[in-house]
mmCIF file of C-alpha atoms and ligand atoms in Angstrom:
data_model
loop_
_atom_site.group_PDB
_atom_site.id
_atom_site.type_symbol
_atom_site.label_atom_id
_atom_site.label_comp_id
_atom_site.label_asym_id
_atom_site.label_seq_id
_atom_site.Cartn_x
_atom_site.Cartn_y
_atom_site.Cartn_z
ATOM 1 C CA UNK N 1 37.865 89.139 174.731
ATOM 2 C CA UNK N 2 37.990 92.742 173.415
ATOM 3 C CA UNK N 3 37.247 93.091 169.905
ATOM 4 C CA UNK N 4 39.788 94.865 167.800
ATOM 5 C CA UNK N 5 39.686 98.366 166.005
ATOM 6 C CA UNK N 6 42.273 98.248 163.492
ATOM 7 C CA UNK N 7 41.014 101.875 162.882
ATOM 8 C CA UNK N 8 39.223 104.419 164.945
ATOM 9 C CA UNK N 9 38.527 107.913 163.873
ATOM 10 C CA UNK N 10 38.913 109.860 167.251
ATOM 11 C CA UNK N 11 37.482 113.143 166.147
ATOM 12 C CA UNK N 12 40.885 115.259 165.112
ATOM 13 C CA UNK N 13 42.986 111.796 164.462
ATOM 14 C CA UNK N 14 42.784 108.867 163.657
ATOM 15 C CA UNK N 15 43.836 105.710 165.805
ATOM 16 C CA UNK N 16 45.477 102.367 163.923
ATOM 17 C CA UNK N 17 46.658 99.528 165.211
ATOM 18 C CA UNK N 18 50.280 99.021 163.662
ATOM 19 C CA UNK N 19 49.821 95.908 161.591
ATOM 20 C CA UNK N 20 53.797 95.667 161.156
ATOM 21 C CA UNK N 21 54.294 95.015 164.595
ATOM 22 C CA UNK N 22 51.757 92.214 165.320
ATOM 23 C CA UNK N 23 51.546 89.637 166.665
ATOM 24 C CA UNK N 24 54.905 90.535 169.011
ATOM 25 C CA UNK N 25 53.485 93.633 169.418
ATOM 26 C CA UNK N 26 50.070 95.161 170.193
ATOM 27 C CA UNK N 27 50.939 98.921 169.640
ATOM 28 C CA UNK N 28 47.799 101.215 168.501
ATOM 29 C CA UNK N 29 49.309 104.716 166.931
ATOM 30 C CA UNK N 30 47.805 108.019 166.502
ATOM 31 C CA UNK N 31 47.503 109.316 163.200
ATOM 32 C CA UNK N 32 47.612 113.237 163.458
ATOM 33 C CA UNK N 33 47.827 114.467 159.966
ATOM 34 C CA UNK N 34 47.063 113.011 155.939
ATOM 35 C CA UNK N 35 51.025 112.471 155.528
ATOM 36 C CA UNK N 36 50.771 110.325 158.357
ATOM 37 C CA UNK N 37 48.086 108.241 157.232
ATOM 38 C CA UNK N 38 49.309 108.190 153.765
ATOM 39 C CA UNK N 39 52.712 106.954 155.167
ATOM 40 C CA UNK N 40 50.690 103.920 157.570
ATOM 41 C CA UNK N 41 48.884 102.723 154.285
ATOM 42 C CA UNK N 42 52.166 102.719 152.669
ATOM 43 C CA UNK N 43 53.874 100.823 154.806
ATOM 44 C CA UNK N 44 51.461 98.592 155.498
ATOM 45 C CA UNK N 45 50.728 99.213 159.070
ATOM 46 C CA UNK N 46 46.971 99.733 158.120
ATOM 47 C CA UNK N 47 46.274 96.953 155.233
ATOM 48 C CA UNK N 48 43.871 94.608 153.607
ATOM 49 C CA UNK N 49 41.771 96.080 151.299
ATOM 50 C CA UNK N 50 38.782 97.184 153.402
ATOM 51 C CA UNK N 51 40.563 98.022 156.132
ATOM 52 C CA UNK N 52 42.638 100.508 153.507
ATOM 53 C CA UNK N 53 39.475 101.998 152.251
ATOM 54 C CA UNK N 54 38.430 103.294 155.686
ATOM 55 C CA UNK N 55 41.737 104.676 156.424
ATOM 56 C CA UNK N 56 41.934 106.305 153.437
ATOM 57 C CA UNK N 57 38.318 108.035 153.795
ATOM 58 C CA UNK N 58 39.344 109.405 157.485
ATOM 59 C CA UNK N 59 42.729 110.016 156.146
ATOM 60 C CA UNK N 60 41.349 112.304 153.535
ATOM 61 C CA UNK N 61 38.628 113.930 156.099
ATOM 62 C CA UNK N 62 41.606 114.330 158.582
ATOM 63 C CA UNK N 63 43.688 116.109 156.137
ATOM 64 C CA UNK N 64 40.375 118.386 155.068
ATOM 65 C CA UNK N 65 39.298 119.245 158.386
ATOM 66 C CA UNK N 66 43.334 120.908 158.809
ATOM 67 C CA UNK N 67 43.178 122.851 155.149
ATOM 68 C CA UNK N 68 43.139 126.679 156.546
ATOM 69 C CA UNK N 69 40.613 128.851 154.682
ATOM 70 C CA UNK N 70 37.013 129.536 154.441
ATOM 71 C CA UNK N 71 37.117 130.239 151.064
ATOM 72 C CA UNK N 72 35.308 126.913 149.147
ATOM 73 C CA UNK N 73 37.258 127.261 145.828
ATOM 74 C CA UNK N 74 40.738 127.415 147.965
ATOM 75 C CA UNK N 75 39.357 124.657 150.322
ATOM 76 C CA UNK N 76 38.525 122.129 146.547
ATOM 77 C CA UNK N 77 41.721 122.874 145.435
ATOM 78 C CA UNK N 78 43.568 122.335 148.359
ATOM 79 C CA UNK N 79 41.266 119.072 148.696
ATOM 80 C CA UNK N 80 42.644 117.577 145.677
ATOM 81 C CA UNK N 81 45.901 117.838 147.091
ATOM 82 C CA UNK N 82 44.617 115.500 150.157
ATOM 83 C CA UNK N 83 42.692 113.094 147.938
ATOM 84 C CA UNK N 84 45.512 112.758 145.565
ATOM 85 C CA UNK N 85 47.658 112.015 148.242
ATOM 86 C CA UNK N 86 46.123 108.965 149.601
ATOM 87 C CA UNK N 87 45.154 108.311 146.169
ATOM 88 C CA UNK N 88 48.760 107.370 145.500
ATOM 89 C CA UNK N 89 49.619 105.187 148.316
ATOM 90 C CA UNK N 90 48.634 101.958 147.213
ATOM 91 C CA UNK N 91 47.387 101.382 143.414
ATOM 92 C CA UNK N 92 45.299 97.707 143.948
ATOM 93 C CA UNK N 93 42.933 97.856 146.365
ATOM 94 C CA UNK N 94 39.737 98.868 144.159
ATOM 95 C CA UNK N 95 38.539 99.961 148.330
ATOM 96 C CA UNK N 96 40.941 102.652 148.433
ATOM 97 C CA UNK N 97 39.708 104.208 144.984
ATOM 98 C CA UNK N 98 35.746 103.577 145.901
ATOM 99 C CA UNK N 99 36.622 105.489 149.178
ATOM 100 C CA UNK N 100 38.288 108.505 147.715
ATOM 101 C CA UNK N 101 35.485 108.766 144.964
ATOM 102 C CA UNK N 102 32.864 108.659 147.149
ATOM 103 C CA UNK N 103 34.665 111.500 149.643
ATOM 104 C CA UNK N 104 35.228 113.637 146.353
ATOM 105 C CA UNK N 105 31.359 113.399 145.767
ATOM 106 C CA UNK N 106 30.805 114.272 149.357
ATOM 107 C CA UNK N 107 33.023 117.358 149.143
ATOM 108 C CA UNK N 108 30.907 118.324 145.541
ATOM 109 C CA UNK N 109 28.101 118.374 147.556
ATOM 110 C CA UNK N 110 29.254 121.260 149.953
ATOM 111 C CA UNK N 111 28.546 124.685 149.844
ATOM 112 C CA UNK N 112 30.945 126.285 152.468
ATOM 113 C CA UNK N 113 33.856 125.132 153.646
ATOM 114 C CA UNK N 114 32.227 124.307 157.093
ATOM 115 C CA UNK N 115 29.560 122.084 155.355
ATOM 116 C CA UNK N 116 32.384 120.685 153.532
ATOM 117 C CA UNK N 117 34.605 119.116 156.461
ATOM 118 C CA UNK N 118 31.322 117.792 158.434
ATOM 119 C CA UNK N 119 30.590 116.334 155.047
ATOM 120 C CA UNK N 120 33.508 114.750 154.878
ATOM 121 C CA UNK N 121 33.307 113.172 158.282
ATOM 122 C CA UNK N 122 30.135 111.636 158.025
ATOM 123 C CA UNK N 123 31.157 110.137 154.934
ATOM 124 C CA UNK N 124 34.177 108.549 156.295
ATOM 125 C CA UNK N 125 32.026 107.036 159.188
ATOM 126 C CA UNK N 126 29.543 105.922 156.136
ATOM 127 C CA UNK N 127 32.026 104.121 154.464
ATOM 128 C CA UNK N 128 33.601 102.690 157.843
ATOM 129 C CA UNK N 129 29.740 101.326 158.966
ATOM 130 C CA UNK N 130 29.064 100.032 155.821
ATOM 131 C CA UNK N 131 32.371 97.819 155.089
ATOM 132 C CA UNK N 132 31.448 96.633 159.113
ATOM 133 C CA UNK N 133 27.835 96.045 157.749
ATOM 134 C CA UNK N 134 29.269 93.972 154.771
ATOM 135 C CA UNK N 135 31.904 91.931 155.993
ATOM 136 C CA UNK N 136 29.251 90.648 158.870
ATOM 137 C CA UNK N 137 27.049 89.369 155.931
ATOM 138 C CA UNK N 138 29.794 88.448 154.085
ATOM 139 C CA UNK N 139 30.541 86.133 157.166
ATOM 140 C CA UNK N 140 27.271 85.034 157.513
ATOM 141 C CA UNK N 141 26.697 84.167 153.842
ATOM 142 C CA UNK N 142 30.097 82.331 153.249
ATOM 143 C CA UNK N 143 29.182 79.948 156.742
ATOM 144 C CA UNK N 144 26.650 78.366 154.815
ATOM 145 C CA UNK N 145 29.320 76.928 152.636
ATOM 146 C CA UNK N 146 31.293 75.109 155.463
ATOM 147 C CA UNK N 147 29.998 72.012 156.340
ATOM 148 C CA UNK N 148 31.250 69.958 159.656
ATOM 149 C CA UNK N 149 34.644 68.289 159.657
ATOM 150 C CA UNK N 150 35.502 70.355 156.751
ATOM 151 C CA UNK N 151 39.200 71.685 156.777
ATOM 152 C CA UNK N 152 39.551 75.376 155.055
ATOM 153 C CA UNK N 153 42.786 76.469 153.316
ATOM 154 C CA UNK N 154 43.371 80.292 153.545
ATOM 155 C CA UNK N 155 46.422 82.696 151.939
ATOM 156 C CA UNK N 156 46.846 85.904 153.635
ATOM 157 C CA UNK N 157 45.076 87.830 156.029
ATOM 158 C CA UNK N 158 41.219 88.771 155.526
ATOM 159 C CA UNK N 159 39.755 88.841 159.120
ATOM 160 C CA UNK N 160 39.011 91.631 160.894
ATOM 161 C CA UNK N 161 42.732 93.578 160.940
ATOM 162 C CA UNK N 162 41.865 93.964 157.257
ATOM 163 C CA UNK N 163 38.641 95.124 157.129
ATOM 164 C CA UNK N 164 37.998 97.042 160.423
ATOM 165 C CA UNK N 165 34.551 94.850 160.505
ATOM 166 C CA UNK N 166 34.413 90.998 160.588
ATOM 167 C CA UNK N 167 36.725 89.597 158.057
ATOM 168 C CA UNK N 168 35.683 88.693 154.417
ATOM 169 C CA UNK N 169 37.381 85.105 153.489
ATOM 170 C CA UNK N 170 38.471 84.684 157.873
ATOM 171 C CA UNK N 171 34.897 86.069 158.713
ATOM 172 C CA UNK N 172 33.027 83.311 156.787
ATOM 173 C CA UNK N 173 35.371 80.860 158.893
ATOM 174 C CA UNK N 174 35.429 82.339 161.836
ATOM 175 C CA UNK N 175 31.454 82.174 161.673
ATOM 176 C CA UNK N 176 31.509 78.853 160.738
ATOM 177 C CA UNK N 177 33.368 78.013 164.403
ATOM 178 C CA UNK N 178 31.000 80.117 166.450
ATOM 179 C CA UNK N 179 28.194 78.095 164.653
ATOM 180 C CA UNK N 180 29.636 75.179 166.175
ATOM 181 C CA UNK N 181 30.704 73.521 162.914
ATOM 182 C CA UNK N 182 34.002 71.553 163.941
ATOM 183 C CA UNK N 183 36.601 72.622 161.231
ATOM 184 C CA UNK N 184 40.631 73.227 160.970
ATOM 185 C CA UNK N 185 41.929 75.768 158.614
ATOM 186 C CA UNK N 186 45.606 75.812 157.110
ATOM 187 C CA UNK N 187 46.715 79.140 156.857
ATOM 188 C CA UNK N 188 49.624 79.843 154.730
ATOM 189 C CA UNK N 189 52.575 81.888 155.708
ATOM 190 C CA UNK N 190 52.116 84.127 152.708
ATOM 191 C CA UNK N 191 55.512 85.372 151.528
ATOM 192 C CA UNK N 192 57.205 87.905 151.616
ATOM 193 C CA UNK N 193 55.417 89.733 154.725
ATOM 194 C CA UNK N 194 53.875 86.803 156.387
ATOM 195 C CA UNK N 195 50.312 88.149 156.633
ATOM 196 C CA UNK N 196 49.617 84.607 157.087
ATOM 197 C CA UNK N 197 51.595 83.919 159.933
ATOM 198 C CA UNK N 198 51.679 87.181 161.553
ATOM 199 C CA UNK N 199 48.227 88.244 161.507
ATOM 200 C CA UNK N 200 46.300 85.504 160.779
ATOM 201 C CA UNK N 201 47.136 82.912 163.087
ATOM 202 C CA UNK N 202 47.418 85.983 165.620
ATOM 203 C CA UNK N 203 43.797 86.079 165.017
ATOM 204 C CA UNK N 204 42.707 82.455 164.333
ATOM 205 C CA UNK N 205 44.327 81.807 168.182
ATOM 206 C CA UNK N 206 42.836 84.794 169.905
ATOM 207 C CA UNK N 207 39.633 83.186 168.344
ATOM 208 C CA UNK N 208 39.922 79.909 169.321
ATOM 209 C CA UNK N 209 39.611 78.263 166.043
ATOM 210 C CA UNK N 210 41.777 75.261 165.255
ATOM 211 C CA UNK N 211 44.724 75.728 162.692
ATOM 212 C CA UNK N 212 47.782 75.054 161.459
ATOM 213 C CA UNK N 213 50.187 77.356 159.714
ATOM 214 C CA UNK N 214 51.697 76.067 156.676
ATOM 215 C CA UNK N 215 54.661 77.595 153.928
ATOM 216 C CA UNK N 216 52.471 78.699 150.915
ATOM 217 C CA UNK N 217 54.571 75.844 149.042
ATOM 218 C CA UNK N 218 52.748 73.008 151.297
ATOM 219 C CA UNK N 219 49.617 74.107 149.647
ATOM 220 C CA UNK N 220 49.265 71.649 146.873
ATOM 221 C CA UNK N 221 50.817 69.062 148.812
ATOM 222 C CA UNK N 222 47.769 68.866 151.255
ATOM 223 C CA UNK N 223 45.573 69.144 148.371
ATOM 224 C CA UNK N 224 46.585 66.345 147.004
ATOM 225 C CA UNK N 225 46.518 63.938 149.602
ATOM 226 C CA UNK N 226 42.741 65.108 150.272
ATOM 227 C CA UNK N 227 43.101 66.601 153.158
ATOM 228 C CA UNK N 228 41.380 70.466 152.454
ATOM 229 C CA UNK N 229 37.755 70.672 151.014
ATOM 230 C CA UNK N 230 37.294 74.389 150.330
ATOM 231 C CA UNK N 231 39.812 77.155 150.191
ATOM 232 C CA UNK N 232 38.548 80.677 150.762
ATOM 233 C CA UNK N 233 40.522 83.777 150.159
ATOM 234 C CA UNK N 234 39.529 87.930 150.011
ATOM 235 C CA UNK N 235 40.690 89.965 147.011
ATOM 236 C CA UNK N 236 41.723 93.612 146.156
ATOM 237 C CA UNK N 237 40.051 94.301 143.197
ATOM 238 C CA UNK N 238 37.653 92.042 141.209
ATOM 239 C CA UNK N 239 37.137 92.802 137.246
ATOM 240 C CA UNK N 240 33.895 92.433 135.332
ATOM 241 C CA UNK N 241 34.805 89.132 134.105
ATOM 242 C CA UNK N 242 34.983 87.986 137.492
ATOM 243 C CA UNK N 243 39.417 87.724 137.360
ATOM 244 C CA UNK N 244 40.340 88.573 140.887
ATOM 245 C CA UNK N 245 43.628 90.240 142.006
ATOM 246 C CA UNK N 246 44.498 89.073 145.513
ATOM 247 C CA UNK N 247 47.554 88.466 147.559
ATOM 248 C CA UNK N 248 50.798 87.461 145.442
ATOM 249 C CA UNK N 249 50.474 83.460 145.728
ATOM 250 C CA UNK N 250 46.197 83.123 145.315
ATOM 251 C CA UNK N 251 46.307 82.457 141.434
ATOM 252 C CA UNK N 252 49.115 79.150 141.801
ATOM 253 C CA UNK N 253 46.470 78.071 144.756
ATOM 254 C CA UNK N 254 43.440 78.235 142.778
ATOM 255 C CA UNK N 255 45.425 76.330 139.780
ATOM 256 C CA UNK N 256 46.428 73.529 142.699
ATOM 257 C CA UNK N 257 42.668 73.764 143.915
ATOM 258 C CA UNK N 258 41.548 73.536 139.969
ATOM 259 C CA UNK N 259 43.656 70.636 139.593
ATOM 260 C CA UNK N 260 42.939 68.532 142.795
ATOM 261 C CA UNK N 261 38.867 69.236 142.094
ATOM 262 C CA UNK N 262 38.751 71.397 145.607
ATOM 263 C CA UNK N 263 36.197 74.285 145.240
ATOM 264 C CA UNK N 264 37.813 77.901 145.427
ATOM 265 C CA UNK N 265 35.532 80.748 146.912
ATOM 266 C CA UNK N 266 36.336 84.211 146.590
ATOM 267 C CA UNK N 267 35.280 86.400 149.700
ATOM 268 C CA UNK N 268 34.760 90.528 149.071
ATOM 269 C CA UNK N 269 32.393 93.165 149.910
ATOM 270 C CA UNK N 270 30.728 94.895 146.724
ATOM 271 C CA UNK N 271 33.260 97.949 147.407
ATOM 272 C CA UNK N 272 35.965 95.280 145.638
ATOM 273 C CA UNK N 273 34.398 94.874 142.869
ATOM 274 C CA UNK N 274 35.520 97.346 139.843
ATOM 275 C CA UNK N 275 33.097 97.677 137.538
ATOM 276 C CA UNK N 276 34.900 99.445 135.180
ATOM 277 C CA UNK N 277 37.553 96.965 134.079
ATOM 278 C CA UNK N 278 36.599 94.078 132.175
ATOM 279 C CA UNK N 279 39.143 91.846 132.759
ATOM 280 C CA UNK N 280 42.168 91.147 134.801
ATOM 281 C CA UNK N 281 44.893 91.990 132.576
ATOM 282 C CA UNK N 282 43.961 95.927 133.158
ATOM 283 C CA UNK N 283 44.118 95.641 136.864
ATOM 284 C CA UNK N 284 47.307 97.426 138.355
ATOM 285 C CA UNK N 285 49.652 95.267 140.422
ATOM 286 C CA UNK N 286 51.273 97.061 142.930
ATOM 287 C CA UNK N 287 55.330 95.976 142.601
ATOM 288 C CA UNK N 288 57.249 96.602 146.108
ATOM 289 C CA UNK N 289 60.509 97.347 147.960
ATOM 290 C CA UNK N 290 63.150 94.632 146.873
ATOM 291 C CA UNK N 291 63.813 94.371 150.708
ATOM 292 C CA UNK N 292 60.685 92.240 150.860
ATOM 293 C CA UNK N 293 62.073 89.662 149.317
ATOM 294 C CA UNK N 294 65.887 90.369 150.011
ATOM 295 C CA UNK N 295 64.836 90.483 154.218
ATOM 296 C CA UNK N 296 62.687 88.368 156.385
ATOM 297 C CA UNK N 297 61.295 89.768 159.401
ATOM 298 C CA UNK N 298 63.837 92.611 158.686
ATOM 299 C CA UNK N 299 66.793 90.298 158.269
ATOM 300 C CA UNK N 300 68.773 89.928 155.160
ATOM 301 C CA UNK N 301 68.431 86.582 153.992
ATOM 302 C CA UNK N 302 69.570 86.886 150.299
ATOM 303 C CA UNK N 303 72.892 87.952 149.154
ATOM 304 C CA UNK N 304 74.022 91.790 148.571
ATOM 305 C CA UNK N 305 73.186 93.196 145.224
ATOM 306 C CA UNK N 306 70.712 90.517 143.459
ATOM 307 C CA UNK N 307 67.705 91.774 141.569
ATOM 308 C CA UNK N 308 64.335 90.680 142.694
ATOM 309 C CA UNK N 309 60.429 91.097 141.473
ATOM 310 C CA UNK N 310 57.932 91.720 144.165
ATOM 311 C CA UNK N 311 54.337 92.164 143.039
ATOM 312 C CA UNK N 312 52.371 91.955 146.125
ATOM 313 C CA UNK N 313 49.077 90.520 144.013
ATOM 314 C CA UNK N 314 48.619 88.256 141.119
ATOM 315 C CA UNK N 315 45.107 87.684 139.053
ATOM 316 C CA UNK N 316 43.309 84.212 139.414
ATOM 317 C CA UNK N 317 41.089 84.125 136.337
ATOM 318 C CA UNK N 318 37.641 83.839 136.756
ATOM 319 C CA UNK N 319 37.446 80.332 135.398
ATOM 320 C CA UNK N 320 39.597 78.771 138.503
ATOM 321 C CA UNK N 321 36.582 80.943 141.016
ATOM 322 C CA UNK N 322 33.609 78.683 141.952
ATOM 323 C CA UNK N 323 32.107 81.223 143.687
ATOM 324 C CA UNK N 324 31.797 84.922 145.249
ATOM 325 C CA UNK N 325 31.095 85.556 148.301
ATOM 326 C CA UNK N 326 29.822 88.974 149.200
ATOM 327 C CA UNK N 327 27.258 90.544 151.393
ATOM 328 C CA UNK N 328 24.390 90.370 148.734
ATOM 329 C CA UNK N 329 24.802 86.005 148.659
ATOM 330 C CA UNK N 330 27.027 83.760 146.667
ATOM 331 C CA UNK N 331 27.525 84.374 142.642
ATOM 332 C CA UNK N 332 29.345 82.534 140.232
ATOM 333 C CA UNK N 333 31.621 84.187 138.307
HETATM 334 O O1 MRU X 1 49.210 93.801 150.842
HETATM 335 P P1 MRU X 1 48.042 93.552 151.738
HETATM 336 O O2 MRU X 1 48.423 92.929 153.031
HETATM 337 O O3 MRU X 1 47.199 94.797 151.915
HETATM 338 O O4 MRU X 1 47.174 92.504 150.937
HETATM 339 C C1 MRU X 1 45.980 92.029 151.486
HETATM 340 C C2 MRU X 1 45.309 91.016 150.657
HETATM 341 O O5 MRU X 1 45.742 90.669 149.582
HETATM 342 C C3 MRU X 1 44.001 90.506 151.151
HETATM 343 O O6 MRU X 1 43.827 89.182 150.768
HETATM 344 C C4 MRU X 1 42.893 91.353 150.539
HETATM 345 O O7 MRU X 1 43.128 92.720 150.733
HETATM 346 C C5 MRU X 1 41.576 90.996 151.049
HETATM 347 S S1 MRU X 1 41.386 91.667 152.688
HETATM 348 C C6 MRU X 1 39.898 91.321 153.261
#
């Protein structure tokens, strides 16, 4: 089975594969320009908070390689107009902000313009190798916590369409399978866009591994009657206090997990973690199109005119989190 790029930098574009239209569809686009990449992060055809990161880094080095002048105080100022612009696609994902602060220090570093776009390149393709780097150790870590016959409870989708490497919280259980450790993961739908049941069973089934999809209401249900031992999830941003904004729906699973005495993990790569927020109150929830809620699969579902709230992440407090997973080991909060 071919693996997956959910992004590929291809020199003068960049190639995606369009998240919105899996699993029906397996369409890969071509990214020719920053608008266009701003637009795909947007809209969610590139997501997951890695996976968002990386864009955004070959987004910006995209848009900087098409800024027309050789003049290096032009070329910054013109820059900021490209970095600000992917800056403002998504407001979560701490990824998105490490990438674009780590291409702004690339592009400080130049000192012509041509220095300046090979710069920027490389450290795209440095933040794209390391996020592969992490995730495969975030796998590898996490495993260790999945014992045989253990059934995993997931919400959204963390394998490798969000993280263009091998999954954070769908890694760790996808390595658990290939070590041969018999397990069956419920994978919630995840309302409104159905990460859950779009992209991760689409992955869980081209990977073999045993599942079955559940409503994100069935959650505390099966966790009740015993029948999940761990749940694992990624996150977007992680605050010093250890309060983790994920996918709307993770904190009222890690209260059901708190409740029913089932340990909750936390899988993310150090690029999640924010370091300069101490707690989860100050993290920025992202609040989306009414549609979302109004529409399922693009049909209308709820009456005409009704007001609606769509946050796409909510902040499990630290004290709910047993552990973190990341590439360095497992922490407590
Ligand atoms: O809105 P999305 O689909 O980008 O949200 C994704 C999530 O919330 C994931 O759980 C998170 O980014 C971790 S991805 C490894």
């Amino acid at each position: 089975m071919t693996a997956i790029k959910p992004v590929e930098w291809l020199g003068d574009r960049l190639m995606i594969i369009d998240q919105t239209r899996l699993p029906q569809h397996e369409i890969y686009l071509e990214l020719a320009d920053v608008h266009q990449v701003a637009e795909a992060i947007r809209s969610l055809k590139v997501r997951g908070a890695p996976a968002i990161g990386v864009a955004a880094a070959y987004g910006i080095a995209l848009g900087a390689q098409q800024i027309e002048t050789q003049d290096l105080e032009d070329f910054r100022k013109e820059y900021k107009l490209v970095s600000d612009e992917i800056a403002a696609t998504r407001p979560t994902a701490r990824n998105l902000f490490m990438a674009v602060e780590q291409m702004d220090t690339a592009v400080g570093r130049a000192s012509d313009v041509i220095s300046a776009r090979e710069y920027l390149v490389a450290e795209a393709e440095k933040i794209h190798d390391a996020e592969i780097d992490s995730t495969l150790r975030i796998a590898q870590n996490g495993a260790t916590l999945i014992k045989d016959g253990d059934t995993i409870l997931t919400h959204c989708n963390t394998g490798p369409l969000a993280t263009t490497g091998s999954g954070t919280a769908l890694g760790v259980i996808i390595e658990a399978f290939h070590q041969g450790k018999k397990i069956e993961v419920l994978a919630t739908e995840t309302r409104p866009l159905c990460q859950g049941a779009r992209l991760t069973a689409w992955e869980l089934k081209r990977e073999h591994v045993p599942f079955r999809l559940i409503t994100d209401s069935m959650a505390g249900h099966f966790m009740k009657q015993a029948r999940v031992d761990m749940v694992v999830v990624g996150a977007d941003r992680i605050a010093k206090n250890g309060d983790t904004a994920n996918k709307i729906g993770t904190y009222s699973i890690a209260v059901l997990a708190h409740e029913n005495g089932v340990p909750f993990y936390i899988a993310a790569p150090s690029t999640t973690f924010d370091e300069r927020i101490d707690k989860g109150d100050e993290i920025v929830i992202e609040e989306r199109s009414p549609d979302e809620v109004t529409h399922l699969y693009g049909k209308r579902t709820a009456p005409e005119g009704i007001e609606v709230f769509n946050p796409a992440f909510d902040v499990t407090p630290a004290r709910y989190i047993t552990g973190f997973i990341t590439e360095k080991g497992i922490s407590k909060p």
